[in-house]
Coordinates of C-alpha atoms in Angstrom, one line a residue:
Chain A
M103 CA 72.6 119.1 117.2
S104 CA 72.9 115.5 116.1
R105 CA 70.7 116.1 113.1
F106 CA 72.9 119.0 112.2
Q107 CA 75.9 116.8 112.4
T108 CA 74.3 114.1 110.3
G109 CA 73.4 116.7 107.7
L110 CA 76.8 118.2 107.7
R111 CA 78.4 114.7 107.2
S112 CA 76.1 113.9 104.3
A113 CA 76.9 117.2 102.7
V114 CA 80.7 116.7 103.0
L115 CA 80.4 113.1 101.7
A116 CA 78.2 114.2 98.8
L117 CA 80.6 117.1 97.9
G118 CA 83.5 114.6 98.0
A119 CA 81.7 112.2 95.7
I120 CA 80.9 115.0 93.2
A121 CA 84.5 116.2 93.3
F122 CA 85.8 112.7 92.6
L123 CA 83.2 111.7 90.0
F124 CA 82.6 114.9 88.0
P125 CA 85.9 114.7 86.0
F126 CA 84.8 111.2 84.8
Y127 CA 81.4 112.5 83.8
Y128 CA 83.0 115.4 82.1
M129 CA 85.4 113.1 80.3
I130 CA 82.5 111.2 78.8
I131 CA 80.6 114.3 77.9
G132 CA 83.7 115.9 76.4
S133 CA 84.5 112.8 74.3
L134 CA 81.0 113.0 72.7
Q135 CA 81.0 116.7 71.7
T136 CA 81.2 117.6 68.0
K137 CA 82.6 121.0 68.8
Q138 CA 84.4 121.4 72.1
D139 CA 82.3 123.5 74.4
P140 CA 84.2 124.5 77.6
S141 CA 81.3 126.8 78.8
L142 CA 79.1 125.9 81.7
G143 CA 76.4 124.7 79.4
G144 CA 78.9 122.3 77.8
A145 CA 78.9 120.3 81.0
F146 CA 75.4 119.1 80.1
P147 CA 74.6 116.8 77.2
N148 CA 73.4 118.8 74.2
P149 CA 71.7 116.7 71.5
S150 CA 72.8 119.0 68.7
N151 CA 76.4 118.7 69.7
L152 CA 76.6 114.9 70.1
T153 CA 78.9 112.7 68.0
G154 CA 80.9 109.6 68.0
A155 CA 83.4 111.1 65.6
N156 CA 86.1 111.7 68.3
Y157 CA 86.4 108.0 68.8
A158 CA 87.0 107.5 65.1
A159 CA 89.4 110.4 65.1
I160 CA 91.6 109.0 67.9
N161 CA 91.4 105.6 66.3
D162 CA 92.8 107.1 63.1
R163 CA 95.8 108.5 64.9
I164 CA 96.8 105.9 67.4
N165 CA 94.9 102.6 66.5
L166 CA 93.0 101.9 69.6
F167 CA 92.7 98.2 68.9
S168 CA 96.5 97.6 68.8
G169 CA 96.9 99.8 71.9
L170 CA 94.3 97.8 73.8
L171 CA 95.8 94.6 72.5
N172 CA 99.3 95.6 73.7
S173 CA 98.0 96.8 77.1
G174 CA 96.1 93.5 77.3
I175 CA 99.2 91.3 76.5
F176 CA 101.4 93.4 78.9
T177 CA 98.7 93.1 81.7
A178 CA 98.0 89.4 81.0
G179 CA 101.7 88.5 81.2
V180 CA 102.0 90.2 84.6
L181 CA 98.8 88.6 85.8
I182 CA 99.8 85.1 84.7
C183 CA 103.3 85.3 86.3
T184 CA 101.9 86.8 89.5
L185 CA 99.1 84.2 89.8
V186 CA 101.4 81.2 89.1
F187 CA 104.6 82.1 90.8
G188 CA 103.1 84.4 93.4
V189 CA 100.7 81.6 94.6
L190 CA 103.6 79.2 94.8
V191 CA 105.7 81.6 97.0
G192 CA 102.7 82.6 99.0
Y193 CA 101.9 79.0 99.7
A194 CA 105.6 78.2 100.5
L195 CA 105.7 81.2 102.9
A196 CA 102.5 80.3 104.7
V197 CA 102.4 76.5 104.8
L198 CA 105.8 74.9 104.2
Q199 CA 108.7 74.9 106.6
W200 CA 112.0 75.5 104.8
R201 CA 115.2 77.2 105.3
G202 CA 115.2 80.7 103.9
R203 CA 111.5 81.3 104.5
G204 CA 112.1 84.2 106.8
V205 CA 114.5 85.9 104.4
T206 CA 112.2 85.4 101.5
F207 CA 109.3 87.0 103.4
A208 CA 111.5 89.9 104.4
L209 CA 112.5 90.3 100.7
A210 CA 108.9 90.5 99.7
L211 CA 108.3 93.3 102.1
L212 CA 111.5 95.1 101.3
V213 CA 110.9 95.0 97.5
Q214 CA 107.8 97.2 98.1
V215 CA 109.9 100.0 99.5
V216 CA 112.6 99.9 96.9
P217 CA 111.8 103.0 94.9
F218 CA 111.3 102.4 91.3
Q219 CA 112.9 105.7 90.3
L220 CA 116.3 104.4 91.3
L221 CA 115.8 101.3 89.2
I222 CA 114.8 103.1 86.0
I223 CA 118.3 103.7 84.6
P224 CA 119.8 100.3 85.4
L225 CA 116.7 98.4 84.2
Y226 CA 116.7 100.5 81.1
V227 CA 120.4 99.7 80.4
L228 CA 119.9 96.0 81.2
I229 CA 116.7 95.4 79.4
T230 CA 117.2 97.5 76.3
R231 CA 120.9 97.5 75.8
N232 CA 122.1 94.2 77.3
Y233 CA 119.2 91.9 76.7
G234 CA 117.9 93.7 73.5
L235 CA 114.3 93.6 74.8
S236 CA 113.2 97.1 73.7
D237 CA 109.9 97.1 71.8
N238 CA 109.3 93.6 73.2
Y239 CA 106.5 92.3 75.4
L240 CA 109.0 90.4 77.6
G241 CA 110.9 93.6 78.2
M242 CA 107.7 95.3 79.3
I243 CA 106.5 92.5 81.6
L244 CA 109.8 91.6 83.2
P245 CA 110.1 94.4 85.9
F246 CA 106.5 93.9 87.0
A247 CA 106.3 90.1 86.5
I248 CA 105.6 89.1 90.1
N249 CA 103.6 91.6 92.2
S250 CA 105.0 91.4 95.7
T251 CA 101.8 92.9 97.2
A252 CA 99.9 90.0 95.7
V253 CA 102.5 87.6 97.2
I254 CA 101.7 89.0 100.6
V255 CA 98.0 88.8 100.1
F256 CA 98.3 85.1 99.1
R257 CA 100.5 84.4 102.1
Q258 CA 97.9 85.9 104.4
Y259 CA 95.0 84.0 103.0
F260 CA 97.0 80.7 103.1
L261 CA 97.9 81.4 106.7
Q262 CA 94.2 81.6 107.6
L263 CA 93.6 78.0 106.5
P264 CA 93.6 75.5 109.4
K265 CA 96.8 73.6 109.8
E266 CA 94.9 70.4 110.5
L267 CA 93.6 70.4 107.0
F268 CA 97.1 70.1 105.6
E269 CA 98.3 67.6 108.1
A270 CA 95.3 65.3 107.4
A271 CA 95.9 65.5 103.7
R272 CA 99.6 64.8 104.0
I273 CA 98.8 61.8 106.1
D274 CA 96.5 60.6 103.4
G275 CA 99.6 60.8 101.1
A276 CA 98.7 63.8 99.1
S277 CA 101.7 65.5 97.4
E278 CA 102.4 69.2 98.1
F279 CA 101.4 70.1 94.6
K280 CA 98.1 68.2 95.0
L281 CA 97.5 69.9 98.3
L282 CA 98.0 73.3 96.9
W283 CA 96.0 72.7 93.8
R284 CA 93.1 70.6 95.1
I285 CA 92.7 71.8 98.7
A286 CA 94.4 75.2 99.4
L287 CA 93.7 77.0 96.1
P288 CA 89.9 76.4 96.0
L289 CA 89.7 77.7 99.6
V290 CA 91.4 81.0 98.8
R291 CA 89.5 81.9 95.7
P292 CA 88.6 85.4 97.0
A293 CA 92.3 86.1 97.5
L294 CA 92.9 85.1 93.9
V295 CA 90.4 87.7 92.7
T296 CA 91.6 90.4 95.1
A297 CA 95.2 89.9 94.1
A298 CA 94.3 89.6 90.4
L299 CA 92.5 93.0 90.5
L300 CA 95.3 94.6 92.5
T301 CA 97.8 93.3 90.0
F302 CA 95.7 94.3 86.9
I303 CA 95.7 98.0 87.7
G304 CA 99.5 98.2 87.8
P305 CA 100.5 97.3 84.3
W306 CA 97.3 98.5 82.7
N307 CA 97.9 102.0 84.0
E308 CA 101.7 102.0 83.9
F309 CA 103.1 104.8 81.8
L310 CA 106.8 105.4 82.6
W311 CA 108.3 101.9 82.0
P312 CA 106.6 101.0 78.7
F313 CA 107.1 104.6 77.5
L314 CA 110.9 104.2 78.0
I315 CA 111.2 100.9 76.2
T316 CA 108.7 101.1 73.3
K317 CA 109.6 103.4 70.5
D318 CA 107.7 101.4 67.9
A319 CA 104.1 102.7 67.9
S320 CA 102.7 99.3 67.0
M321 CA 104.1 97.9 70.3
Q322 CA 102.9 100.7 72.6
P323 CA 100.3 100.0 75.2
L324 CA 97.3 102.3 75.1
A325 CA 98.5 104.5 78.0
V326 CA 101.8 105.2 76.1
S327 CA 100.2 105.8 72.7
L328 CA 97.5 108.1 74.1
A329 CA 100.2 110.0 76.0
S330 CA 102.2 110.6 72.9
Y331 CA 99.1 111.7 71.1
I332 CA 98.3 114.2 73.9
S333 CA 101.8 115.6 74.1
N334 CA 102.6 115.7 70.3
V335 CA 99.8 115.3 67.9
A336 CA 96.7 116.7 69.6
A337 CA 97.1 120.2 68.2
S338 CA 96.8 119.0 64.7
T339 CA 93.3 117.4 65.2
A340 CA 90.1 119.2 64.5
N341 CA 88.7 118.7 68.0
P342 CA 91.9 117.9 70.0
F343 CA 90.3 117.6 73.4
G344 CA 87.4 115.5 72.1
A345 CA 89.8 113.0 70.6
S346 CA 92.1 112.7 73.6
L347 CA 89.0 112.4 75.9
A348 CA 87.7 109.6 73.7
G349 CA 91.0 107.9 74.1
A350 CA 90.9 108.5 77.8
V351 CA 87.5 106.9 78.1
V352 CA 88.7 103.8 76.2
L353 CA 91.8 103.6 78.5
A354 CA 89.8 104.1 81.7
A355 CA 86.7 102.0 81.0
P356 CA 88.2 98.5 81.4
V357 CA 89.5 99.2 84.9
V358 CA 86.4 101.1 86.1
I359 CA 84.1 98.3 84.8
L360 CA 86.2 95.6 86.4
F361 CA 86.2 97.5 89.7
L362 CA 82.4 98.0 89.6
V363 CA 81.8 94.3 88.9
F364 CA 84.2 93.0 91.5
Q365 CA 84.1 95.8 94.0
R366 CA 83.2 93.5 96.9
Y367 CA 86.6 92.0 96.6
F368 CA 88.3 95.3 97.2
I369 CA 87.9 95.0 100.9
S370 CA 89.5 98.0 102.6
T371 CA 91.0 95.9 105.4
D372 CA 92.7 93.6 102.9
L373 CA 94.2 96.5 101.2
G374 CA 95.4 98.1 104.4
S375 CA 96.9 94.9 105.7
S376 CA 98.5 94.1 102.4
V377 CA 100.2 97.4 102.4
K378 CA 101.3 97.2 106.0
G379 CA 102.4 93.7 105.4
Chain B
M26 CA 109.2 60.0 115.9
G27 CA 111.0 56.8 115.2
S28 CA 108.0 54.8 116.5
L29 CA 106.1 55.6 113.4
D30 CA 108.5 53.7 111.2
G31 CA 107.0 51.0 109.2
S32 CA 103.4 52.4 109.4
P33 CA 101.9 53.6 106.1
Y34 CA 101.2 57.0 107.6
V35 CA 104.8 58.2 107.7
V36 CA 105.4 61.9 106.8
A37 CA 108.9 61.3 105.5
P38 CA 110.5 64.8 105.5
K39 CA 109.6 65.3 109.1
R40 CA 112.2 63.1 110.6
K41 CA 115.2 63.8 108.4
R42 CA 117.2 67.0 109.0
H43 CA 117.3 68.4 105.5
L44 CA 119.8 71.0 104.4
F45 CA 116.9 73.1 103.3
G46 CA 114.5 72.5 106.2
R47 CA 111.5 70.2 106.6
N48 CA 109.9 71.0 103.3
P49 CA 112.7 71.7 100.8
L50 CA 109.9 72.0 98.3
G51 CA 109.3 75.5 99.7
L52 CA 112.6 76.6 98.2
L53 CA 111.6 75.2 94.9
F54 CA 108.2 76.9 95.0
S55 CA 109.9 80.2 95.8
A56 CA 112.8 79.9 93.4
P57 CA 111.1 81.8 90.5
Y58 CA 110.2 84.7 92.8
L59 CA 113.7 84.8 94.3
V60 CA 115.3 84.8 90.9
F61 CA 112.9 87.6 89.9
V62 CA 113.8 89.7 93.0
L63 CA 117.5 89.2 92.4
A64 CA 117.3 90.1 88.7
V65 CA 114.8 93.0 88.8
F66 CA 115.5 94.5 92.2
A67 CA 118.7 93.5 93.9
Y68 CA 121.1 93.5 90.9
P69 CA 119.8 96.7 89.4
L70 CA 120.0 98.4 92.8
G71 CA 123.7 97.6 93.0
F72 CA 124.1 98.5 89.3
A73 CA 122.4 101.9 89.9
I74 CA 125.0 102.7 92.5
Y75 CA 127.8 101.4 90.3
I76 CA 126.6 103.6 87.4
A77 CA 126.4 106.7 89.7
F78 CA 130.1 106.4 90.6
H79 CA 131.5 105.6 87.2
D80 CA 131.8 107.3 83.8
Y81 CA 129.0 105.3 82.3
F82 CA 127.6 105.8 78.8
F83 CA 125.5 103.8 76.4
T84 CA 127.3 101.5 74.0
A85 CA 126.3 98.9 71.5
P86 CA 125.7 95.5 73.1
G87 CA 129.0 93.6 73.5
A88 CA 131.3 96.5 72.9
V89 CA 134.2 96.6 75.4
V90 CA 134.9 100.1 76.7
S91 CA 136.5 101.4 79.8
R92 CA 134.3 103.0 82.3
P93 CA 136.6 104.5 84.9
F94 CA 135.6 105.1 88.5
V95 CA 135.0 108.8 88.9
G96 CA 134.2 109.2 92.5
L97 CA 131.6 112.0 93.1
Q98 CA 132.1 113.6 89.7
N99 CA 128.6 112.6 88.5
F100 CA 127.0 114.0 91.6
I101 CA 128.9 117.2 91.1
D102 CA 127.9 117.4 87.4
A103 CA 124.3 116.8 88.2
F104 CA 124.0 119.1 91.2
T105 CA 125.8 122.1 89.7
D106 CA 123.0 122.1 87.1
P107 CA 120.4 124.7 88.3
D108 CA 117.6 122.6 86.7
V109 CA 118.4 119.7 89.0
I110 CA 118.3 121.9 92.1
R111 CA 115.1 123.4 90.9
S112 CA 113.5 120.0 90.3
F113 CA 114.2 119.1 93.9
G114 CA 112.8 122.4 95.0
N115 CA 109.7 121.6 93.0
V116 CA 109.2 118.3 94.8
G117 CA 109.5 120.3 98.0
I118 CA 106.6 122.5 96.9
F119 CA 104.7 119.5 95.8
L120 CA 105.1 117.8 99.2
I121 CA 104.2 120.9 101.2
I122 CA 100.9 121.1 99.3
N123 CA 100.2 117.5 98.8
V124 CA 101.0 115.8 102.1
P125 CA 98.9 118.0 104.5
L126 CA 95.9 118.1 102.1
T127 CA 96.1 114.4 101.7
V128 CA 96.2 113.7 105.4
V129 CA 93.4 116.2 106.4
F130 CA 90.9 115.4 103.6
S131 CA 91.4 111.7 103.6
L132 CA 90.9 111.4 107.3
V133 CA 87.9 113.7 107.3
L134 CA 86.2 111.8 104.5
A135 CA 87.1 108.4 105.9
S136 CA 85.7 109.2 109.3
G137 CA 82.5 110.6 107.6
L138 CA 82.3 107.5 105.6
N139 CA 82.8 105.3 108.6
R140 CA 79.7 106.7 110.3
A141 CA 77.6 107.1 107.2
V142 CA 74.4 105.0 107.1
H143 CA 73.2 105.6 103.5
L144 CA 75.1 105.2 100.3
K145 CA 78.2 103.9 102.0
A146 CA 79.1 101.5 99.1
F147 CA 78.5 104.2 96.5
Y148 CA 80.8 106.7 98.3
R149 CA 83.5 104.1 98.6
V150 CA 83.4 103.4 94.9
A151 CA 83.2 107.1 94.0
Y152 CA 86.3 107.9 96.1
Y153 CA 88.3 105.0 94.9
I154 CA 87.8 105.4 91.1
P155 CA 90.3 108.2 90.5
Y156 CA 93.0 106.1 92.2
L157 CA 92.3 103.1 89.9
T158 CA 92.3 105.1 86.7
A159 CA 95.4 105.6 84.6
S160 CA 97.0 109.1 85.1
V161 CA 97.2 109.4 81.4
A162 CA 93.4 109.2 81.0
I163 CA 92.8 111.7 83.8
V164 CA 95.4 114.1 82.5
A165 CA 93.3 114.4 79.4
V166 CA 90.3 115.6 81.2
W167 CA 92.3 117.9 83.5
L168 CA 93.9 119.5 80.5
F169 CA 90.4 120.2 79.2
L170 CA 89.2 121.5 82.6
F171 CA 92.2 123.7 83.4
N172 CA 93.2 125.2 80.0
G173 CA 92.9 128.9 79.4
S174 CA 89.3 128.8 78.2
G175 CA 88.4 125.6 80.2
L176 CA 85.4 125.1 82.4
V177 CA 87.3 126.0 85.6
N178 CA 88.3 129.4 84.3
Q179 CA 84.8 129.9 82.8
I180 CA 83.4 129.4 86.3
L181 CA 86.0 131.6 87.9
G182 CA 85.3 134.4 85.3
P183 CA 87.4 137.4 86.2
L184 CA 89.1 135.6 89.0
A185 CA 90.8 133.1 86.6
P186 CA 94.6 133.3 86.8
N187 CA 96.4 134.7 83.8
P188 CA 98.4 133.0 82.4
S189 CA 96.2 130.0 83.1
W190 CA 97.0 127.3 85.7
L191 CA 99.2 124.9 83.9
V192 CA 101.1 127.5 81.9
N193 CA 101.6 129.8 84.8
S194 CA 105.1 129.4 86.3
S195 CA 103.9 129.9 89.9
L196 CA 100.8 127.8 89.6
A197 CA 102.0 124.9 87.5
M198 CA 103.5 122.9 90.4
P199 CA 100.7 123.6 92.8
S200 CA 98.2 122.5 90.1
I201 CA 100.2 119.2 89.7
A202 CA 100.1 118.8 93.5
L203 CA 96.4 119.3 93.6
F204 CA 95.9 116.8 90.7
V205 CA 97.9 114.1 92.5
T206 CA 96.2 114.8 95.8
W207 CA 92.8 114.3 94.1
K208 CA 93.9 111.2 92.3
Q209 CA 95.5 109.3 95.1
M210 CA 93.0 110.3 97.8
G211 CA 90.8 107.2 97.5
F212 CA 93.7 104.9 98.4
Y213 CA 94.4 106.9 101.6
I214 CA 90.7 107.1 102.5
L215 CA 90.5 103.3 102.3
L216 CA 93.7 103.0 104.5
Y217 CA 92.1 105.3 107.1
L218 CA 88.8 103.5 106.9
A219 CA 90.6 100.2 107.7
A220 CA 92.4 102.0 110.6
L221 CA 89.2 103.4 112.0
Q222 CA 87.8 99.9 112.5
N223 CA 90.5 99.4 115.1
V224 CA 89.6 102.5 117.2
P225 CA 87.6 101.0 120.1
N226 CA 84.0 102.4 120.3
E227 CA 84.4 102.6 124.1
L228 CA 86.8 105.5 123.7
Y229 CA 84.1 107.5 121.9
E230 CA 81.6 106.5 124.6
A231 CA 83.9 107.5 127.3
A232 CA 84.7 110.8 125.6
A233 CA 80.9 111.4 125.3
T234 CA 80.4 110.7 129.0
D235 CA 83.1 113.3 129.7
G236 CA 81.1 115.8 127.7
A237 CA 83.3 115.9 124.6
G238 CA 81.6 117.2 121.4
A239 CA 82.0 115.9 118.0
I240 CA 85.1 118.1 117.2
R241 CA 86.7 117.2 120.5
K242 CA 86.1 113.5 119.9
F243 CA 87.7 113.8 116.5
F244 CA 90.9 115.4 117.8
S245 CA 91.2 113.4 121.1
V246 CA 90.1 110.0 120.0
T247 CA 90.1 109.6 116.2
V248 CA 93.4 111.4 115.4
P249 CA 95.5 109.6 118.0
G250 CA 93.7 106.3 117.2
V251 CA 94.7 106.3 113.6
R252 CA 98.3 107.4 114.1
P253 CA 99.9 104.3 112.6
A254 CA 97.9 104.8 109.5
T255 CA 98.9 108.5 109.4
V256 CA 102.5 107.5 109.5
L257 CA 101.9 105.1 106.6
V258 CA 100.0 107.8 104.6
L259 CA 102.8 110.3 105.2
L260 CA 105.3 107.7 103.9
V261 CA 103.4 106.6 100.9
S262 CA 102.5 110.1 99.8
T263 CA 106.1 111.2 100.1
V264 CA 107.3 108.3 98.0
T265 CA 104.6 109.0 95.5
G266 CA 105.7 112.6 95.3
A267 CA 109.3 111.7 94.8
N268 CA 108.3 109.4 92.0
L269 CA 106.5 112.1 90.1
F270 CA 106.9 111.8 86.3
T271 CA 103.7 111.3 84.3
E272 CA 102.1 114.5 85.5
P273 CA 104.8 117.0 84.8
Y274 CA 105.6 115.2 81.5
L275 CA 102.0 115.4 80.2
L276 CA 100.1 118.0 82.3
T277 CA 102.7 120.8 81.9
N278 CA 104.3 119.6 78.7
G279 CA 107.6 118.3 80.1
G280 CA 108.0 120.3 83.3
G281 CA 107.1 123.7 81.9
P282 CA 106.8 126.6 81.9
N283 CA 110.6 127.2 82.0
G284 CA 111.3 124.3 84.3
S285 CA 108.9 125.4 87.0
S286 CA 107.3 122.0 87.3
T287 CA 110.2 119.6 86.5
S288 CA 110.6 116.7 88.8
P289 CA 113.8 114.8 89.5
V290 CA 112.5 111.6 87.7
L291 CA 111.6 113.7 84.7
L292 CA 115.2 115.1 84.6
M293 CA 116.5 111.5 85.1
Y294 CA 114.7 110.6 81.9
Q295 CA 115.8 113.7 80.0
K296 CA 119.5 113.5 81.1
G297 CA 119.8 109.7 81.3
I298 CA 117.9 108.5 78.3
E299 CA 117.3 111.4 76.0
Q300 CA 120.8 113.0 76.4
G301 CA 122.7 109.9 77.1
H302 CA 124.1 110.6 80.5
P303 CA 122.9 107.6 82.6
D304 CA 125.6 108.2 85.1
E305 CA 124.3 111.6 86.1
A306 CA 120.8 110.4 86.0
S307 CA 121.7 107.6 88.4
A308 CA 123.4 110.1 90.7
I309 CA 120.2 112.1 90.8
G310 CA 118.3 108.8 91.6
V311 CA 120.7 108.0 94.5
V312 CA 120.3 111.4 96.0
L313 CA 116.5 111.3 95.6
V314 CA 116.2 108.0 97.4
I315 CA 118.5 109.1 100.2
L316 CA 116.4 112.3 100.7
V317 CA 113.2 110.2 100.7
L318 CA 114.7 107.9 103.3
I319 CA 115.7 110.9 105.5
I320 CA 112.2 112.4 105.2
A321 CA 110.6 109.0 106.0
W322 CA 112.8 108.6 109.0
L323 CA 111.9 112.1 110.3
Q324 CA 108.2 111.4 109.8
N325 CA 108.4 108.2 111.6
R326 CA 110.3 109.9 114.4
F327 CA 108.0 112.8 114.9
A328 CA 104.6 111.4 113.8
G329 CA 105.1 107.8 114.8
G330 CA 104.9 108.3 118.6
R331 CA 106.4 105.6 120.8
D332 CA 104.9 102.6 119.1

């Protein structure tokens, strides 16, 4: 009975893993095929049908390097703003006593339930029409600049630090900036990594917003240029699926690699509690 | 407190009653974030509602034009368009497929994962990777898998639908719902996994003593034990569904065939930005958000229990 259950559980888990991983395997295989082979045999690597030409083909059409660079600048801008300003608020919310603290914390929670779809039109009007920031990195970064989930993660980690630590340092005459920089930050390094990873995924994968405000192909992040290739240009390429799959591999690889390297920082409880606030 | 005066160990702000509290520096530290929230959330939120009730159109920067208050006219214009009604119906179809599948599969996989002995880390990674990957990248491989002569139809052989999945007007929306269910599942599995840590082991032992089998334990201990997480999963998956844009835009080539997979956000883009009617688009957005709030309230009411 128990052995049967264990076997059943392993089978379900393994089936799940196959269902989740197979499309990624197939993405890589498909991106390496000279001639697209959708048959069952095509799911296995075939040495006579292997090529890197799809990567060259997609690079011809959408310039992978500039796409990656734009995605990188967009993501780095969000990361820097979140790490600098997010840490400051997180610290203020957890450690400092000031008027407006409760309201600020409530705002950080509330922001996470404000649906982005309602903000699309006003943000588009404000950023492209009023501020003239279309086709501009600042315009891309602005709506995502400080990730509120990261703010909550920072707050939670700072809260876990013992109060005596801060009192002792204050008595020794340390300024709040020094306290934050020298004492608190080094102790919450894991939170920095967790929050940085959480934040990274957002802008790197974001499609709708940069799609709305970048019309100039040389300014588009990779997700946007690949999408416009898939929806408009693909049909005119010799192996359209191969080329778009090659682009997909390039877009997916940085996030997947980062996750594999830093996966121990994606602790499920963190994630759950950060969402629940 | 006054007794400390004159000693070198004074913590100055502690004694004074500051206008901004004991550490006014807190406000300074939070100022950038507060400005950000006001500029990117609060103001646009008000602006969205303003646009929805006015005759709003795009102008060159600085141009002065009159944008009269038009009451509910934008709402009437938007919701007399059958495409808009259809897009809301499509989200309904999406939610009916996506939400139950998400709850059932993520809870089953999470409780399996929770008890697994071998390969636990591997499974966690495997389940989470689709959630981390950009939709645009995954769309590319789904288009390859689900096109007319794709691998899925090759395996199905004579059972393959005709016309194929994404170009079939009755299968396009369900295909999108399956895509999103698959892609987001990892996030919900991790949520449930966290929730399962809070279900006391004694409950399982007590149930076993009472002679409950594995299935009985699942329904009598696990399911009620993770109820707060279920409420959260319902809420997040509903909001995700209402936000649908990338998938109908790319997977079914802009909500095709014949509008059978349009989503409200896709129409907001088409009407508001492509066709220059931001006022109607904003009206759609306002209605969409109100509907999501109603659904969320109902879910909380009926799935949330007393806590």
